[in-house]
PDB file of C-alpha atoms and ligand atoms in Angstrom:
ATOM      1  CA  MET A   1     121.513 104.612 110.636  1.00 52.00           C
ATOM      2  CA  SER A   2     119.608 102.124 108.528  1.00 63.00           C
ATOM      3  CA  LYS A   3     120.112 102.163 104.824  1.00 90.00           C
ATOM      4  CA  TYR A   4     116.436 101.740 104.045  1.00 97.00           C
ATOM      5  CA  LEU A   5     113.210 102.564 105.849  1.00 97.00           C
ATOM      6  CA  ILE A   6     110.400 100.418 104.476  1.00 98.00           C
ATOM      7  CA  ALA A   7     107.067 101.643 105.781  1.00 98.00           C
ATOM      8  CA  GLY A   8     103.564 100.296 105.371  1.00 98.00           C
ATOM      9  CA  ASN A   9     100.755 102.842 105.339  1.00 98.00           C
ATOM     10  CA  TRP A  10      97.655 100.778 106.020  1.00 98.00           C
ATOM     11  CA  LYS A  11      95.386 103.807 105.476  1.00 98.00           C
ATOM     12  CA  MET A  12      91.765 103.241 106.561  1.00 98.00           C
ATOM     13  CA  ASN A  13      92.029  99.465 106.293  1.00 98.00           C
ATOM     14  CA  THR A  14      91.847  96.656 108.873  1.00 98.00           C
ATOM     15  CA  ASP A  15      89.780  96.233 112.013  1.00 98.00           C
ATOM     16  CA  VAL A  16      91.264  94.917 115.245  1.00 98.00           C
ATOM     17  CA  ASN A  17      91.174  91.266 114.164  1.00 98.00           C
ATOM     18  CA  SER A  18      92.526  91.720 110.666  1.00 98.00           C
ATOM     19  CA  ALA A  19      95.203  94.137 111.907  1.00 98.00           C
ATOM     20  CA  VAL A  20      96.413  91.541 114.407  1.00 98.00           C
ATOM     21  CA  GLU A  21      96.384  88.930 111.668  1.00 98.00           C
ATOM     22  CA  LEU A  22      98.366  91.117 109.256  1.00 98.00           C
ATOM     23  CA  ALA A  23     100.931  92.119 111.880  1.00 98.00           C
ATOM     24  CA  SER A  24     101.314  88.470 112.931  1.00 97.00           C
ATOM     25  CA  GLY A  25     101.895  87.436 109.323  1.00 97.00           C
ATOM     26  CA  ILE A  26     104.595  90.078 108.878  1.00 96.00           C
ATOM     27  CA  MET A  27     106.232  89.026 112.168  1.00 95.00           C
ATOM     28  CA  GLU A  28     106.334  85.387 111.171  1.00 94.00           C
ATOM     29  CA  GLN A  29     107.890  85.965 107.795  1.00 93.00           C
ATOM     30  CA  LEU A  30     110.318  88.750 108.587  1.00 92.00           C
ATOM     31  CA  LYS A  31     113.879  87.480 108.351  1.00 82.00           C
ATOM     32  CA  ASP A  32     117.008  89.008 109.800  1.00 72.00           C
ATOM     33  CA  LYS A  33     117.077  92.426 108.160  1.00 73.00           C
ATOM     34  CA  GLU A  34     120.195  94.313 109.031  1.00 81.00           C
ATOM     35  CA  GLY A  35     120.351  97.667 107.277  1.00 89.00           C
ATOM     36  CA  VAL A  36     116.574  97.818 106.816  1.00 95.00           C
ATOM     37  CA  GLU A  37     114.068  99.299 109.259  1.00 96.00           C
ATOM     38  CA  VAL A  38     110.505  98.088 108.947  1.00 97.00           C
ATOM     39  CA  LEU A  39     107.657 100.340 110.042  1.00 98.00           C
ATOM     40  CA  ILE A  40     103.936  99.661 109.953  1.00 98.00           C
ATOM     41  CA  CYS A  41     101.306 102.374 110.363  1.00 98.00           C
ATOM     42  CA  PRO A  42      97.870 100.938 111.203  1.00 98.00           C
ATOM     43  CA  PRO A  43      94.756 103.029 111.839  1.00 98.00           C
ATOM     44  CA  PHE A  44      94.735 104.597 115.336  1.00 98.00           C
ATOM     45  CA  THR A  45      92.207 102.122 116.666  1.00 98.00           C
ATOM     46  CA  ASN A  46      94.486  99.161 115.936  1.00 98.00           C
ATOM     47  CA  ILE A  47      97.863 100.504 117.057  1.00 98.00           C
ATOM     48  CA  TYR A  48      97.597  99.179 120.609  1.00 97.00           C
ATOM     49  CA  HIS A  49      96.666  95.706 119.401  1.00 98.00           C
ATOM     50  CA  VAL A  50      99.405  95.673 116.775  1.00 98.00           C
ATOM     51  CA  PHE A  51     101.959  96.570 119.461  1.00 97.00           C
ATOM     52  CA  ASP A  52     100.803  93.534 121.386  1.00 96.00           C
ATOM     53  CA  VAL A  53     101.805  91.399 118.407  1.00 96.00           C
ATOM     54  CA  VAL A  54     105.118  92.994 117.447  1.00 95.00           C
ATOM     55  CA  ASN A  55     106.418  93.659 120.945  1.00 89.00           C
ATOM     56  CA  ASN A  56     109.929  92.269 121.394  1.00 84.00           C
ATOM     57  CA  SER A  57     110.573  92.463 117.656  1.00 91.00           C
ATOM     58  CA  THR A  58     112.390  95.052 115.571  1.00 93.00           C
ATOM     59  CA  ILE A  59     109.195  96.078 113.786  1.00 96.00           C
ATOM     60  CA  LEU A  60     108.397  99.735 114.394  1.00 97.00           C
ATOM     61  CA  VAL A  61     104.855 101.017 114.665  1.00 98.00           C
ATOM     62  CA  GLY A  62     103.711 104.493 113.655  1.00 98.00           C
ATOM     63  CA  ALA A  63     100.580 106.566 113.133  1.00 98.00           C
ATOM     64  CA  GLN A  64      99.126 108.033 109.937  1.00 98.00           C
ATOM     65  CA  ASN A  65      98.206 111.463 111.241  1.00 98.00           C
ATOM     66  CA  CYS A  66      98.017 113.610 114.389  1.00 98.00           C
ATOM     67  CA  TYR A  67      96.823 116.992 115.595  1.00 98.00           C
ATOM     68  CA  TYR A  68      99.357 119.553 116.761  1.00 98.00           C
ATOM     69  CA  GLU A  69      97.717 120.752 119.988  1.00 98.00           C
ATOM     70  CA  GLU A  70      98.555 118.828 123.163  1.00 96.00           C
ATOM     71  CA  ASN A  71      94.992 118.362 124.370  1.00 96.00           C
ATOM     72  CA  GLY A  72      91.732 120.234 124.750  1.00 97.00           C
ATOM     73  CA  ALA A  73      88.475 120.823 122.934  1.00 98.00           C
ATOM     74  CA  PHE A  74      89.355 119.320 119.539  1.00 98.00           C
ATOM     75  CA  THR A  75      86.661 116.697 119.145  1.00 98.00           C
ATOM     76  CA  GLY A  76      87.791 113.690 117.195  1.00 97.00           C
ATOM     77  CA  GLU A  77      91.471 114.624 117.051  1.00 98.00           C
ATOM     78  CA  ILE A  78      94.470 112.641 118.366  1.00 98.00           C
ATOM     79  CA  SER A  79      97.512 114.427 119.812  1.00 98.00           C
ATOM     80  CA  VAL A  80     101.160 113.532 119.405  1.00 98.00           C
ATOM     81  CA  GLY A  81     101.374 112.834 123.142  1.00 98.00           C
ATOM     82  CA  MET A  82      98.579 110.268 122.885  1.00 98.00           C
ATOM     83  CA  ILE A  83     100.379 108.547 120.026  1.00 98.00           C
ATOM     84  CA  LYS A  84     103.669 108.681 121.911  1.00 98.00           C
ATOM     85  CA  SER A  85     102.084 107.078 124.956  1.00 97.00           C
ATOM     86  CA  LEU A  86     101.217 104.049 122.799  1.00 96.00           C
ATOM     87  CA  GLY A  87     104.917 103.635 122.009  1.00 96.00           C
ATOM     88  CA  CYS A  88     105.019 104.957 118.439  1.00 97.00           C
ATOM     89  CA  ASP A  89     108.158 106.651 117.127  1.00 96.00           C
ATOM     90  CA  PHE A  90     106.928 107.821 113.718  1.00 98.00           C
ATOM     91  CA  ILE A  91     103.942 109.798 112.439  1.00 98.00           C
ATOM     92  CA  ILE A  92     103.084 110.253 108.767  1.00 98.00           C
ATOM     93  CA  ILE A  93     101.937 113.797 107.990  1.00 98.00           C
ATOM     94  CA  GLY A  94     100.830 115.615 104.869  1.00 97.00           C
ATOM     95  CA  HIS A  95      99.808 112.532 102.935  1.00 98.00           C
ATOM     96  CA  SER A  96      98.248 113.611  99.638  1.00 96.00           C
ATOM     97  CA  GLU A  97      94.948 112.034 100.657  1.00 97.00           C
ATOM     98  CA  ARG A  98      94.878 114.305 103.701  1.00 97.00           C
ATOM     99  CA  ARG A  99      95.842 117.297 101.591  1.00 97.00           C
ATOM    100  CA  ALA A 100      93.222 116.566  98.913  1.00 96.00           C
ATOM    101  CA  ILE A 101      90.304 115.151 100.905  1.00 97.00           C
ATOM    102  CA  PHE A 102      90.734 116.991 104.218  1.00 97.00           C
ATOM    103  CA  ASN A 103      92.151 120.239 102.843  1.00 97.00           C
ATOM    104  CA  GLU A 104      95.376 120.074 104.829  1.00 97.00           C
ATOM    105  CA  THR A 105      97.773 122.894 104.069  1.00 98.00           C
ATOM    106  CA  ASP A 106     101.540 123.082 104.316  1.00 98.00           C
ATOM    107  CA  GLU A 107     101.068 125.501 107.224  1.00 98.00           C
ATOM    108  CA  LEU A 108      99.085 122.890 109.170  1.00 98.00           C
ATOM    109  CA  ILE A 109     101.597 120.193 108.252  1.00 98.00           C
ATOM    110  CA  ASN A 110     104.391 122.437 109.544  1.00 98.00           C
ATOM    111  CA  LYS A 111     102.596 122.831 112.901  1.00 98.00           C
ATOM    112  CA  LYS A 112     102.226 119.065 113.111  1.00 98.00           C
ATOM    113  CA  ALA A 113     105.916 118.586 112.262  1.00 98.00           C
ATOM    114  CA  HIS A 114     106.942 120.901 115.121  1.00 98.00           C
ATOM    115  CA  SER A 115     104.615 119.178 117.537  1.00 98.00           C
ATOM    116  CA  ILE A 116     106.045 115.763 116.580  1.00 98.00           C
ATOM    117  CA  LEU A 117     109.656 116.941 116.851  1.00 98.00           C
ATOM    118  CA  ASN A 118     109.022 118.667 120.183  1.00 98.00           C
ATOM    119  CA  ALA A 119     107.717 115.362 121.534  1.00 98.00           C
ATOM    120  CA  GLY A 120     110.851 113.530 120.377  1.00 98.00           C
ATOM    121  CA  LEU A 121     109.119 111.601 117.597  1.00 98.00           C
ATOM    122  CA  LYS A 122     109.904 111.470 113.889  1.00 98.00           C
ATOM    123  CA  PRO A 123     107.618 112.994 111.251  1.00 98.00           C
ATOM    124  CA  ILE A 124     107.386 111.372 107.821  1.00 98.00           C
ATOM    125  CA  ILE A 125     106.517 114.434 105.760  1.00 98.00           C
ATOM    126  CA  CYS A 126     104.822 113.576 102.465  1.00 98.00           C
ATOM    127  CA  ILE A 127     105.181 115.786  99.437  1.00 98.00           C
ATOM    128  CA  GLY A 128     104.409 115.301  95.767  1.00 97.00           C
ATOM    129  CA  GLU A 129     102.969 116.841  92.637  1.00 97.00           C
ATOM    130  CA  THR A 130      99.663 116.091  90.902  1.00 95.00           C
ATOM    131  CA  LEU A 131      99.493 114.974  87.287  1.00 94.00           C
ATOM    132  CA  ASP A 132      98.399 118.476  86.249  1.00 94.00           C
ATOM    133  CA  ASP A 133     101.415 119.962  88.044  1.00 95.00           C
ATOM    134  CA  ARG A 134     103.721 117.562  86.252  1.00 94.00           C
ATOM    135  CA  LYS A 135     102.162 118.125  82.852  1.00 93.00           C
ATOM    136  CA  ALA A 136     102.498 121.872  83.360  1.00 95.00           C
ATOM    137  CA  GLY A 137     106.201 121.425  84.147  1.00 95.00           C
ATOM    138  CA  LYS A 138     105.652 122.598  87.718  1.00 96.00           C
ATOM    139  CA  THR A 139     106.954 119.564  89.617  1.00 97.00           C
ATOM    140  CA  ASN A 140     110.039 121.189  91.117  1.00 97.00           C
ATOM    141  CA  LYS A 141     108.171 124.379  91.918  1.00 97.00           C
ATOM    142  CA  ILE A 142     105.535 122.422  93.831  1.00 98.00           C
ATOM    143  CA  LEU A 143     108.116 120.322  95.674  1.00 98.00           C
ATOM    144  CA  GLU A 144     110.075 123.427  96.608  1.00 98.00           C
ATOM    145  CA  ALA A 145     106.982 125.189  97.926  1.00 98.00           C
ATOM    146  CA  GLN A 146     105.869 122.144  99.939  1.00 98.00           C
ATOM    147  CA  LEU A 147     109.348 121.680 101.396  1.00 98.00           C
ATOM    148  CA  THR A 148     109.821 125.359 102.197  1.00 98.00           C
ATOM    149  CA  LYS A 149     106.493 125.707 103.997  1.00 98.00           C
ATOM    150  CA  SER A 150     106.290 122.347 105.727  1.00 98.00           C
ATOM    151  CA  LEU A 151     109.874 122.607 107.027  1.00 98.00           C
ATOM    152  CA  LYS A 152     109.558 126.219 108.208  1.00 98.00           C
ATOM    153  CA  SER A 153     111.594 126.950 111.360  1.00 98.00           C
ATOM    154  CA  ILE A 154     112.888 123.403 111.667  1.00 98.00           C
ATOM    155  CA  THR A 155     116.538 123.570 112.686  1.00 98.00           C
ATOM    156  CA  ASP A 156     119.458 121.688 111.229  1.00 98.00           C
ATOM    157  CA  THR A 157     119.726 119.692 114.465  1.00 97.00           C
ATOM    158  CA  GLN A 158     116.040 118.780 114.381  1.00 98.00           C
ATOM    159  CA  SER A 159     116.298 117.775 110.741  1.00 98.00           C
ATOM    160  CA  LYS A 160     118.116 114.606 111.826  1.00 96.00           C
ATOM    161  CA  GLU A 161     114.741 113.299 112.970  1.00 98.00           C
ATOM    162  CA  ILE A 162     112.709 113.984 109.855  1.00 98.00           C
ATOM    163  CA  ILE A 163     111.944 111.723 106.914  1.00 98.00           C
ATOM    164  CA  ILE A 164     110.658 113.009 103.590  1.00 98.00           C
ATOM    165  CA  ALA A 165     108.369 110.823 101.488  1.00 98.00           C
ATOM    166  CA  TYR A 166     108.201 111.786  97.826  1.00 98.00           C
ATOM    167  CA  GLU A 167     104.871 110.545  96.553  1.00 97.00           C
ATOM    168  CA  PRO A 168     103.745 111.740  93.130  1.00 96.00           C
ATOM    169  CA  VAL A 169      99.984 111.958  93.627  1.00 95.00           C
ATOM    170  CA  TRP A 170      99.270 110.350  90.247  1.00 92.00           C
ATOM    171  CA  ALA A 171     101.270 107.251  91.222  1.00 92.00           C
ATOM    172  CA  ILE A 172      99.434 106.569  94.489  1.00 91.00           C
ATOM    173  CA  GLY A 173      97.115 103.594  94.367  1.00 88.00           C
ATOM    174  CA  THR A 174      97.072 103.629  90.569  1.00 89.00           C
ATOM    175  CA  GLY A 175      99.340 100.664  89.932  1.00 86.00           C
ATOM    176  CA  VAL A 176     101.562 102.945  87.854  1.00 84.00           C
ATOM    177  CA  SER A 177     104.711 104.029  89.646  1.00 84.00           C
ATOM    178  CA  ALA A 178     106.749 106.980  88.444  1.00 87.00           C
ATOM    179  CA  GLU A 179     109.473 106.238  85.924  1.00 92.00           C
ATOM    180  CA  ASN A 180     112.966 105.739  87.273  1.00 95.00           C
ATOM    181  CA  LYS A 181     114.211 108.944  85.687  1.00 96.00           C
ATOM    182  CA  GLN A 182     111.351 110.946  87.236  1.00 96.00           C
ATOM    183  CA  ILE A 183     112.069 109.455  90.640  1.00 97.00           C
ATOM    184  CA  GLU A 184     115.780 110.108  90.324  1.00 98.00           C
ATOM    185  CA  GLU A 185     115.241 113.737  89.326  1.00 97.00           C
ATOM    186  CA  ALA A 186     112.723 114.435  92.078  1.00 98.00           C
ATOM    187  CA  HIS A 187     114.859 112.805  94.775  1.00 98.00           C
ATOM    188  CA  LYS A 188     117.927 114.722  93.602  1.00 98.00           C
ATOM    189  CA  PHE A 189     115.935 117.961  93.706  1.00 98.00           C
ATOM    190  CA  ILE A 190     114.749 117.156  97.251  1.00 98.00           C
ATOM    191  CA  ARG A 191     118.265 116.174  98.369  1.00 98.00           C
ATOM    192  CA  ASP A 192     119.735 119.408  97.013  1.00 98.00           C
ATOM    193  CA  PHE A 193     117.041 121.407  98.791  1.00 98.00           C
ATOM    194  CA  LEU A 194     117.695 119.594 102.077  1.00 98.00           C
ATOM    195  CA  VAL A 195     121.466 119.992 101.850  1.00 98.00           C
ATOM    196  CA  GLN A 196     121.055 123.685 101.196  1.00 98.00           C
ATOM    197  CA  LYS A 197     118.587 124.192 104.040  1.00 98.00           C
ATOM    198  CA  PHE A 198     120.346 121.906 106.502  1.00 98.00           C
ATOM    199  CA  PRO A 199     124.081 122.053 105.720  1.00 98.00           C
ATOM    200  CA  GLU A 200     125.013 119.676 108.545  1.00 97.00           C
ATOM    201  CA  ASN A 201     122.405 116.951 108.271  1.00 97.00           C
ATOM    202  CA  GLY A 202     120.625 117.413 104.952  1.00 97.00           C
ATOM    203  CA  GLU A 203     122.766 114.795 103.294  1.00 97.00           C
ATOM    204  CA  TYR A 204     121.640 112.116 105.750  1.00 97.00           C
ATOM    205  CA  ILE A 205     117.876 112.718 105.812  1.00 98.00           C
ATOM    206  CA  LEU A 206     116.015 109.658 104.553  1.00 98.00           C
ATOM    207  CA  ILE A 207     113.947 110.270 101.422  1.00 98.00           C
ATOM    208  CA  GLN A 208     111.370 107.574 100.757  1.00 98.00           C
ATOM    209  CA  TYR A 209     109.590 107.027  97.472  1.00 97.00           C
ATOM    210  CA  GLY A 210     105.889 106.167  97.522  1.00 97.00           C
ATOM    211  CA  GLY A 211     103.394 105.368  94.800  1.00 95.00           C
ATOM    212  CA  SER A 212     102.571 101.860  93.582  1.00 94.00           C
ATOM    213  CA  VAL A 213     105.687 100.203  95.004  1.00 97.00           C
ATOM    214  CA  LYS A 214     105.352  96.445  94.519  1.00 97.00           C
ATOM    215  CA  PRO A 215     107.652  93.437  94.630  1.00 97.00           C
ATOM    216  CA  ASP A 216     108.274  93.613  90.900  1.00 97.00           C
ATOM    217  CA  ASN A 217     109.433  97.251  90.815  1.00 96.00           C
ATOM    218  CA  ALA A 218     111.007  97.472  94.288  1.00 97.00           C
ATOM    219  CA  LYS A 219     114.494  96.539  93.155  1.00 97.00           C
ATOM    220  CA  GLU A 220     114.783  99.187  90.466  1.00 97.00           C
ATOM    221  CA  ILE A 221     113.194 101.890  92.615  1.00 97.00           C
ATOM    222  CA  LEU A 222     115.263 101.177  95.723  1.00 97.00           C
ATOM    223  CA  SER A 223     118.438 101.143  93.615  1.00 97.00           C
ATOM    224  CA  ILE A 224     117.939 104.752  92.509  1.00 97.00           C
ATOM    225  CA  LYS A 225     120.299 107.296  94.019  1.00 96.00           C
ATOM    226  CA  ASN A 226     118.802 109.214  96.973  1.00 97.00           C
ATOM    227  CA  VAL A 227     115.988 106.694  97.416  1.00 98.00           C
ATOM    228  CA  ASN A 228     116.338 105.611 101.032  1.00 98.00           C
ATOM    229  CA  GLY A 229     113.200 103.601 101.436  1.00 98.00           C
ATOM    230  CA  ALA A 230     109.593 103.256 100.418  1.00 98.00           C
ATOM    231  CA  LEU A 231     106.202 104.276 101.746  1.00 98.00           C
ATOM    232  CA  ILE A 232     103.849 101.536 100.677  1.00 98.00           C
ATOM    233  CA  GLY A 233     100.064 101.554 100.643  1.00 97.00           C
ATOM    234  CA  GLY A 234      98.298  98.718  98.845  1.00 97.00           C
ATOM    235  CA  ALA A 235     101.162  96.235  98.912  1.00 98.00           C
ATOM    236  CA  SER A 236     101.648  96.713 102.668  1.00 98.00           C
ATOM    237  CA  LEU A 237      98.258  95.132 103.303  1.00 98.00           C
ATOM    238  CA  ARG A 238      99.426  91.776 101.993  1.00 98.00           C
ATOM    239  CA  VAL A 239     102.142  89.779 103.707  1.00 98.00           C
ATOM    240  CA  ASP A 240     103.010  88.075 100.408  1.00 98.00           C
ATOM    241  CA  LEU A 241     103.707  91.479  98.807  1.00 98.00           C
ATOM    242  CA  PHE A 242     105.154  93.449 101.737  1.00 98.00           C
ATOM    243  CA  ILE A 243     107.739  90.855 102.793  1.00 97.00           C
ATOM    244  CA  PRO A 244     109.310  90.489  99.310  1.00 97.00           C
ATOM    245  CA  ILE A 245     109.775  94.284  99.182  1.00 97.00           C
ATOM    246  CA  ILE A 246     111.572  94.190 102.541  1.00 97.00           C
ATOM    247  CA  ASN A 247     113.707  91.282 101.319  1.00 95.00           C
ATOM    248  CA  THR A 248     114.577  93.235  98.184  1.00 96.00           C
ATOM    249  CA  ALA A 249     115.728  96.180 100.299  1.00 96.00           C
ATOM    250  CA  GLN A 250     117.787  93.764 102.361  1.00 94.00           C
ATOM    251  CA  SER A 251     119.428  92.359  99.237  1.00 93.00           C
ATOM    252  CA  LEU A 252     120.541  95.876  98.244  1.00 94.00           C
ATOM    253  CA  VAL A 253     122.145  96.840 101.557  1.00 92.00           C
TER     254      VAL A 253
HETATM  255  P1  LIG B 301     100.219 102.861  97.146  1.00 76.82           P
HETATM  256  O1  LIG B 301     100.121 104.016  98.256  1.00 76.82           O
HETATM  257  O2  LIG B 301     101.450 102.046  97.470  1.00 76.82           O
HETATM  258  O3  LIG B 301      98.963 102.061  97.302  1.00 76.82           O
HETATM  259  O4  LIG B 301     100.342 103.516  95.823  1.00 76.82           O
HETATM  260  C1  LIG B 301     101.241 104.722  98.677  1.00 76.82           C
HETATM  261  C2  LIG B 301     100.867 105.746  99.716  1.00 76.82           C
HETATM  262  O5  LIG B 301      99.783 106.331  99.614  1.00 76.82           O
HETATM  263  O6  LIG B 301     101.613 105.985 100.677  1.00 76.82           O
END
């Protein structure tokens, strides 16, 4: 298994042309990267075109969301099977923007996780506390509740396929990442939870950090114990920022 999973969450950015341009730029500058897996998650509409660019490379392509039903009268939704048929292996679920703006609950995220696992794909399950939660000293309580509910009925065997992304909501898109000590404590808390819930595989589940990861803080963040990668928003939209983060991960392997 790779030591680091570096993922770009493009959010609702890029159209077909600029997505192709961004993916091409990443392709051109990506060096040999043993021990690091690189994943990019464009908007649905651009996934097919991005695959055209990164085909025959080691770059992985994923989606940013899905619906849990297989098909039917769910206007505007995209099923896991549809995403799988494009060739994606990963789907981000439970991003704080989806929780906050689209009212997604842990129960819904759990249904999506099962649907993804049943299809043989890997869910990147995002969790994280708000600033109010943190100030009130509730960080661990929130993380525990999100983990408990979103991982409901997932078996130890299935847990091999999941990735957890710890993203403190207050660090997303703000330019201010969490402090190293806060990251270390949260990742340790998550690791302990996973090991307890999944005695066989919990130790090996990748835990990414997300929230204002940039080239100048990537080294210290990726060096923290139990940080197995990064989920990157803003900096993943620029080749000159995304590539140095991947190279930093490579230098730490
Ligand atoms: P950011 O976003 O890197 O722009 O803070 C991270 C995320 O939302 O996954």
